[in-house]
Amino acid sequence: MTVWLAASKTAIFTAGVACITVGSNLLESNLLGAVVLIILGIALIILYTYLIEKQSAEKALKLAADFLSKSRIRKVSSRDG
């Protein structure tokens, strides 16, 4: 599942960059379409950033929980001994 999530995040980022690129190329011929594509591209990159931030926060919380559970086990073991 992690590989799928990483692939989807990469696809979101790539689509955002592609929308911005195509939008900037259309600026002279179709202003409205270009603006829509640029805004869509920015929204996709913001979504990508949110997903990366969320994944980092979840990883940090899991590491902290693992550390705390291990330190509690050590404290209980040292009290018993």
Short mmCIF file of N, CA, C and O in Angstrom, two decimals:
data_model
loop_
_atom_site.label_atom_id
_atom_site.label_comp_id
_atom_site.label_asym_id
_atom_site.label_seq_id
_atom_site.Cartn_x
_atom_site.Cartn_y
_atom_site.Cartn_z
N MET A 1 0.82 -1.20 0.00
CA MET A 1 0.00 0.00 0.00
C MET A 1 0.86 1.26 0.00
O MET A 1 0.50 2.25 -0.60
N THR A 2 2.02 1.19 0.66
CA THR A 2 2.90 2.36 0.71
C THR A 2 3.40 2.71 -0.69
O THR A 2 3.50 3.87 -1.02
N VAL A 3 3.71 1.69 -1.49
CA VAL A 3 4.18 1.95 -2.85
C VAL A 3 3.09 2.63 -3.66
O VAL A 3 3.35 3.56 -4.41
N TRP A 4 1.84 2.17 -3.50
CA TRP A 4 0.73 2.77 -4.22
C TRP A 4 0.56 4.22 -3.81
O TRP A 4 0.34 5.10 -4.65
N LEU A 5 0.66 4.51 -2.50
CA LEU A 5 0.51 5.87 -2.02
C LEU A 5 1.62 6.76 -2.55
O LEU A 5 1.37 7.89 -2.97
N ALA A 6 2.84 6.26 -2.56
CA ALA A 6 3.96 7.05 -3.09
C ALA A 6 3.77 7.31 -4.58
O ALA A 6 4.04 8.41 -5.05
N ALA A 7 3.30 6.31 -5.30
CA ALA A 7 3.08 6.49 -6.74
C ALA A 7 1.97 7.50 -6.99
O ALA A 7 2.06 8.32 -7.90
N SER A 8 0.92 7.46 -6.17
CA SER A 8 -0.17 8.41 -6.39
C SER A 8 0.26 9.83 -6.04
O SER A 8 -0.15 10.77 -6.70
N LYS A 9 1.08 9.98 -5.01
CA LYS A 9 1.58 11.32 -4.68
C LYS A 9 2.45 11.86 -5.80
O LYS A 9 2.35 13.03 -6.16
N THR A 10 3.29 11.01 -6.36
CA THR A 10 4.14 11.43 -7.47
C THR A 10 3.29 11.80 -8.68
O THR A 10 3.58 12.78 -9.37
N ALA A 11 2.25 11.03 -8.92
CA ALA A 11 1.35 11.33 -10.05
C ALA A 11 0.63 12.66 -9.84
O ALA A 11 0.45 13.43 -10.78
N ILE A 12 0.23 12.94 -8.60
CA ILE A 12 -0.44 14.21 -8.30
C ILE A 12 0.51 15.38 -8.56
O ILE A 12 0.15 16.37 -9.18
N PHE A 13 1.75 15.24 -8.10
CA PHE A 13 2.73 16.30 -8.31
C PHE A 13 3.02 16.50 -9.80
O PHE A 13 3.06 17.63 -10.29
N THR A 14 3.19 15.39 -10.52
CA THR A 14 3.47 15.47 -11.95
C THR A 14 2.31 16.11 -12.70
O THR A 14 2.53 16.94 -13.60
N ALA A 15 1.09 15.75 -12.34
CA ALA A 15 -0.08 16.36 -12.99
C ALA A 15 -0.15 17.86 -12.69
O ALA A 15 -0.51 18.65 -13.57
N GLY A 16 0.20 18.25 -11.46
CA GLY A 16 0.21 19.67 -11.12
C GLY A 16 1.20 20.46 -11.95
O GLY A 16 0.89 21.53 -12.48
N VAL A 17 2.40 19.92 -12.08
CA VAL A 17 3.43 20.59 -12.88
C VAL A 17 3.00 20.63 -14.35
O VAL A 17 3.19 21.65 -15.03
N ALA A 18 2.41 19.54 -14.83
CA ALA A 18 1.95 19.51 -16.23
C ALA A 18 0.86 20.55 -16.48
O ALA A 18 0.87 21.24 -17.51
N CYS A 19 -0.08 20.68 -15.54
CA CYS A 19 -1.15 21.68 -15.70
C CYS A 19 -0.58 23.09 -15.75
O CYS A 19 -1.01 23.92 -16.57
N ILE A 20 0.37 23.37 -14.89
CA ILE A 20 0.98 24.70 -14.87
C ILE A 20 1.74 24.95 -16.18
O ILE A 20 1.66 26.03 -16.77
N THR A 21 2.46 23.94 -16.65
CA THR A 21 3.23 24.09 -17.90
C THR A 21 2.30 24.33 -19.09
O THR A 21 2.52 25.26 -19.88
N VAL A 22 1.27 23.51 -19.22
CA VAL A 22 0.33 23.68 -20.34
C VAL A 22 -0.40 25.01 -20.22
O VAL A 22 -0.60 25.72 -21.21
N GLY A 23 -0.79 25.36 -18.99
CA GLY A 23 -1.46 26.64 -18.78
C GLY A 23 -0.61 27.83 -19.18
O GLY A 23 -1.09 28.78 -19.80
N SER A 24 0.67 27.77 -18.84
CA SER A 24 1.54 28.89 -19.20
C SER A 24 1.76 28.95 -20.71
O SER A 24 1.96 30.03 -21.27
N ASN A 25 1.72 27.81 -21.39
CA ASN A 25 1.86 27.80 -22.85
C ASN A 25 0.61 28.33 -23.54
O ASN A 25 0.67 28.81 -24.67
N LEU A 26 -0.55 28.22 -22.87
CA LEU A 26 -1.81 28.68 -23.47
C LEU A 26 -2.14 30.14 -23.17
O LEU A 26 -3.17 30.63 -23.62
N LEU A 27 -1.32 30.82 -22.41
CA LEU A 27 -1.65 32.18 -21.98
C LEU A 27 -2.00 33.11 -23.13
O LEU A 27 -2.92 33.91 -23.03
N GLU A 28 -1.27 33.02 -24.23
CA GLU A 28 -1.52 33.96 -25.34
C GLU A 28 -2.77 33.60 -26.14
O GLU A 28 -3.48 34.48 -26.61
N SER A 29 -3.05 32.33 -26.29
CA SER A 29 -4.17 31.93 -27.15
C SER A 29 -5.50 31.78 -26.41
O SER A 29 -6.54 32.09 -26.96
N ASN A 30 -5.48 31.31 -25.19
CA ASN A 30 -6.72 31.06 -24.46
C ASN A 30 -6.51 31.43 -22.99
O ASN A 30 -6.11 30.59 -22.18
N LEU A 31 -6.80 32.66 -22.66
CA LEU A 31 -6.51 33.17 -21.32
C LEU A 31 -7.30 32.45 -20.24
O LEU A 31 -6.75 32.04 -19.22
N LEU A 32 -8.57 32.24 -20.46
CA LEU A 32 -9.41 31.59 -19.46
C LEU A 32 -8.96 30.15 -19.20
O LEU A 32 -8.82 29.72 -18.05
N GLY A 33 -8.73 29.40 -20.26
CA GLY A 33 -8.25 28.03 -20.12
C GLY A 33 -6.91 27.97 -19.42
O GLY A 33 -6.66 27.09 -18.59
N ALA A 34 -6.03 28.92 -19.74
CA ALA A 34 -4.72 28.96 -19.11
C ALA A 34 -4.83 29.22 -17.61
O ALA A 34 -4.16 28.56 -16.81
N VAL A 35 -5.68 30.17 -17.23
CA VAL A 35 -5.85 30.49 -15.82
C VAL A 35 -6.42 29.29 -15.06
O VAL A 35 -5.97 28.96 -13.97
N VAL A 36 -7.39 28.62 -15.66
CA VAL A 36 -7.98 27.43 -15.02
C VAL A 36 -6.93 26.35 -14.83
O VAL A 36 -6.83 25.73 -13.75
N LEU A 37 -6.13 26.10 -15.84
CA LEU A 37 -5.10 25.07 -15.73
C LEU A 37 -4.03 25.44 -14.69
O LEU A 37 -3.57 24.58 -13.94
N ILE A 38 -3.65 26.70 -14.65
CA ILE A 38 -2.65 27.12 -13.67
C ILE A 38 -3.20 26.99 -12.26
O ILE A 38 -2.50 26.50 -11.36
N ILE A 39 -4.43 27.39 -12.04
CA ILE A 39 -5.04 27.26 -10.71
C ILE A 39 -5.17 25.78 -10.33
O ILE A 39 -4.89 25.39 -9.19
N LEU A 40 -5.57 24.94 -11.27
CA LEU A 40 -5.66 23.51 -11.01
C LEU A 40 -4.29 22.92 -10.66
O LEU A 40 -4.16 22.12 -9.74
N GLY A 41 -3.27 23.34 -11.39
CA GLY A 41 -1.91 22.87 -11.11
C GLY A 41 -1.45 23.27 -9.72
O GLY A 41 -0.86 22.47 -8.98
N ILE A 42 -1.74 24.51 -9.33
CA ILE A 42 -1.36 24.98 -7.99
C ILE A 42 -2.12 24.19 -6.93
O ILE A 42 -1.54 23.78 -5.91
N ALA A 43 -3.40 23.93 -7.17
CA ALA A 43 -4.19 23.14 -6.21
C ALA A 43 -3.63 21.73 -6.07
O ALA A 43 -3.57 21.19 -4.95
N LEU A 44 -3.22 21.12 -7.16
CA LEU A 44 -2.66 19.78 -7.09
C LEU A 44 -1.34 19.76 -6.32
O LEU A 44 -1.07 18.84 -5.54
N ILE A 45 -0.52 20.77 -6.51
CA ILE A 45 0.76 20.83 -5.78
C ILE A 45 0.50 21.08 -4.29
O ILE A 45 1.19 20.51 -3.44
N ILE A 46 -0.50 21.88 -3.96
CA ILE A 46 -0.87 22.07 -2.55
C ILE A 46 -1.36 20.76 -1.95
O ILE A 46 -1.00 20.41 -0.82
N LEU A 47 -2.15 19.99 -2.70
CA LEU A 47 -2.61 18.68 -2.23
C LEU A 47 -1.42 17.76 -2.00
O LEU A 47 -1.36 17.05 -0.99
N TYR A 48 -0.47 17.75 -2.91
CA TYR A 48 0.74 16.94 -2.77
C TYR A 48 1.49 17.32 -1.49
O TYR A 48 1.91 16.45 -0.73
N THR A 49 1.63 18.61 -1.25
CA THR A 49 2.33 19.07 -0.05
C THR A 49 1.59 18.64 1.22
O THR A 49 2.21 18.21 2.19
N TYR A 50 0.27 18.71 1.19
CA TYR A 50 -0.53 18.28 2.33
C TYR A 50 -0.33 16.78 2.61
O TYR A 50 -0.17 16.36 3.76
N LEU A 51 -0.31 15.97 1.55
CA LEU A 51 -0.13 14.53 1.73
C LEU A 51 1.25 14.21 2.29
O LEU A 51 1.39 13.33 3.14
N ILE A 52 2.27 14.91 1.82
CA ILE A 52 3.63 14.70 2.34
C ILE A 52 3.69 15.10 3.82
O ILE A 52 4.24 14.39 4.64
N GLU A 53 3.08 16.24 4.15
CA GLU A 53 3.07 16.71 5.54
C GLU A 53 2.34 15.72 6.45
O GLU A 53 2.80 15.40 7.53
N LYS A 54 1.20 15.22 5.97
CA LYS A 54 0.41 14.27 6.76
C LYS A 54 1.20 12.99 6.99
O LYS A 54 1.22 12.45 8.10
N GLN A 55 1.87 12.49 5.96
CA GLN A 55 2.65 11.27 6.09
C GLN A 55 3.81 11.48 7.06
O GLN A 55 4.09 10.62 7.89
N SER A 56 4.45 12.63 7.00
CA SER A 56 5.56 12.92 7.91
C SER A 56 5.08 13.00 9.35
O SER A 56 5.74 12.49 10.26
N ALA A 57 3.94 13.63 9.58
CA ALA A 57 3.39 13.74 10.93
C ALA A 57 3.01 12.37 11.48
O ALA A 57 3.29 12.07 12.64
N GLU A 58 2.40 11.54 10.64
CA GLU A 58 2.03 10.20 11.09
C GLU A 58 3.27 9.37 11.43
O GLU A 58 3.29 8.64 12.42
N LYS A 59 4.31 9.51 10.63
CA LYS A 59 5.55 8.78 10.89
C LYS A 59 6.18 9.25 12.20
O LYS A 59 6.66 8.44 12.99
N ALA A 60 6.18 10.56 12.43
CA ALA A 60 6.76 11.10 13.65
C ALA A 60 5.99 10.64 14.88
O ALA A 60 6.59 10.28 15.90
N LEU A 61 4.66 10.63 14.79
CA LEU A 61 3.86 10.17 15.92
C LEU A 61 4.09 8.69 16.20
O LEU A 61 4.17 8.27 17.35
N LYS A 62 4.23 7.89 15.16
CA LYS A 62 4.48 6.46 15.34
C LYS A 62 5.84 6.23 15.99
O LYS A 62 5.98 5.42 16.91
N LEU A 63 6.85 6.97 15.55
CA LEU A 63 8.17 6.84 16.15
C LEU A 63 8.15 7.26 17.62
O LEU A 63 8.77 6.61 18.47
N ALA A 64 7.43 8.34 17.92
CA ALA A 64 7.34 8.79 19.31
C ALA A 64 6.62 7.77 20.18
O ALA A 64 7.04 7.47 21.30
N ALA A 65 5.55 7.19 19.65
CA ALA A 65 4.81 6.17 20.40
C ALA A 65 5.67 4.94 20.63
O ALA A 65 5.67 4.37 21.74
N ASP A 66 6.42 4.52 19.62
CA ASP A 66 7.32 3.37 19.79
C ASP A 66 8.38 3.66 20.84
O ASP A 66 8.69 2.81 21.68
N PHE A 67 8.94 4.85 20.79
CA PHE A 67 9.98 5.23 21.75
C PHE A 67 9.42 5.24 23.17
O PHE A 67 10.04 4.72 24.10
N LEU A 68 8.23 5.84 23.34
CA LEU A 68 7.63 5.89 24.67
C LEU A 68 7.28 4.51 25.20
O LEU A 68 7.50 4.22 26.37
N SER A 69 6.78 3.64 24.35
CA SER A 69 6.43 2.30 24.81
C SER A 69 7.68 1.52 25.19
O SER A 69 7.69 0.79 26.18
N LYS A 70 8.76 1.69 24.46
CA LYS A 70 10.01 1.02 24.80
C LYS A 70 10.61 1.57 26.09
O LYS A 70 11.13 0.82 26.91
N SER A 71 10.52 2.88 26.29
CA SER A 71 11.07 3.45 27.52
C SER A 71 10.26 3.03 28.74
O SER A 71 10.80 2.83 29.82
N ARG A 72 8.95 2.86 28.59
CA ARG A 72 8.11 2.38 29.69
C ARG A 72 8.46 0.94 30.03
O ARG A 72 8.51 0.57 31.20
N ILE A 73 8.71 0.13 29.02
CA ILE A 73 9.08 -1.27 29.26
C ILE A 73 10.41 -1.32 30.01
O ILE A 73 10.57 -2.09 30.95
N ARG A 74 11.35 -0.47 29.64
CA ARG A 74 12.65 -0.45 30.33
C ARG A 74 12.50 -0.01 31.77
O ARG A 74 13.14 -0.55 32.65
N LYS A 75 11.65 0.99 32.02
CA LYS A 75 11.45 1.46 33.39
C LYS A 75 10.82 0.38 34.26
O LYS A 75 11.23 0.14 35.39
N VAL A 76 9.83 -0.33 33.72
CA VAL A 76 9.19 -1.41 34.47
C VAL A 76 10.19 -2.53 34.71
O VAL A 76 10.26 -3.08 35.81
N SER A 77 11.01 -2.85 33.74
CA SER A 77 12.00 -3.91 33.90
C SER A 77 13.05 -3.54 34.94
O SER A 77 13.46 -4.37 35.74
N SER A 78 13.46 -2.28 34.95
CA SER A 78 14.47 -1.85 35.93
C SER A 78 13.90 -1.82 37.35
O SER A 78 14.60 -2.06 38.31
N ARG A 79 12.61 -1.55 37.51
CA ARG A 79 11.99 -1.56 38.82
C ARG A 79 11.84 -2.98 39.34
O ARG A 79 11.95 -3.23 40.53
N ASP A 80 11.56 -3.91 38.45
CA ASP A 80 11.38 -5.30 38.85
C ASP A 80 12.69 -5.93 39.30
O ASP A 80 12.71 -6.79 40.16
N GLY A 81 13.78 -5.50 38.65
CA GLY A 81 15.06 -6.15 38.90
C GLY A 81 15.74 -5.65 40.08
O GLY A 81 16.04 -6.04 41.11
#
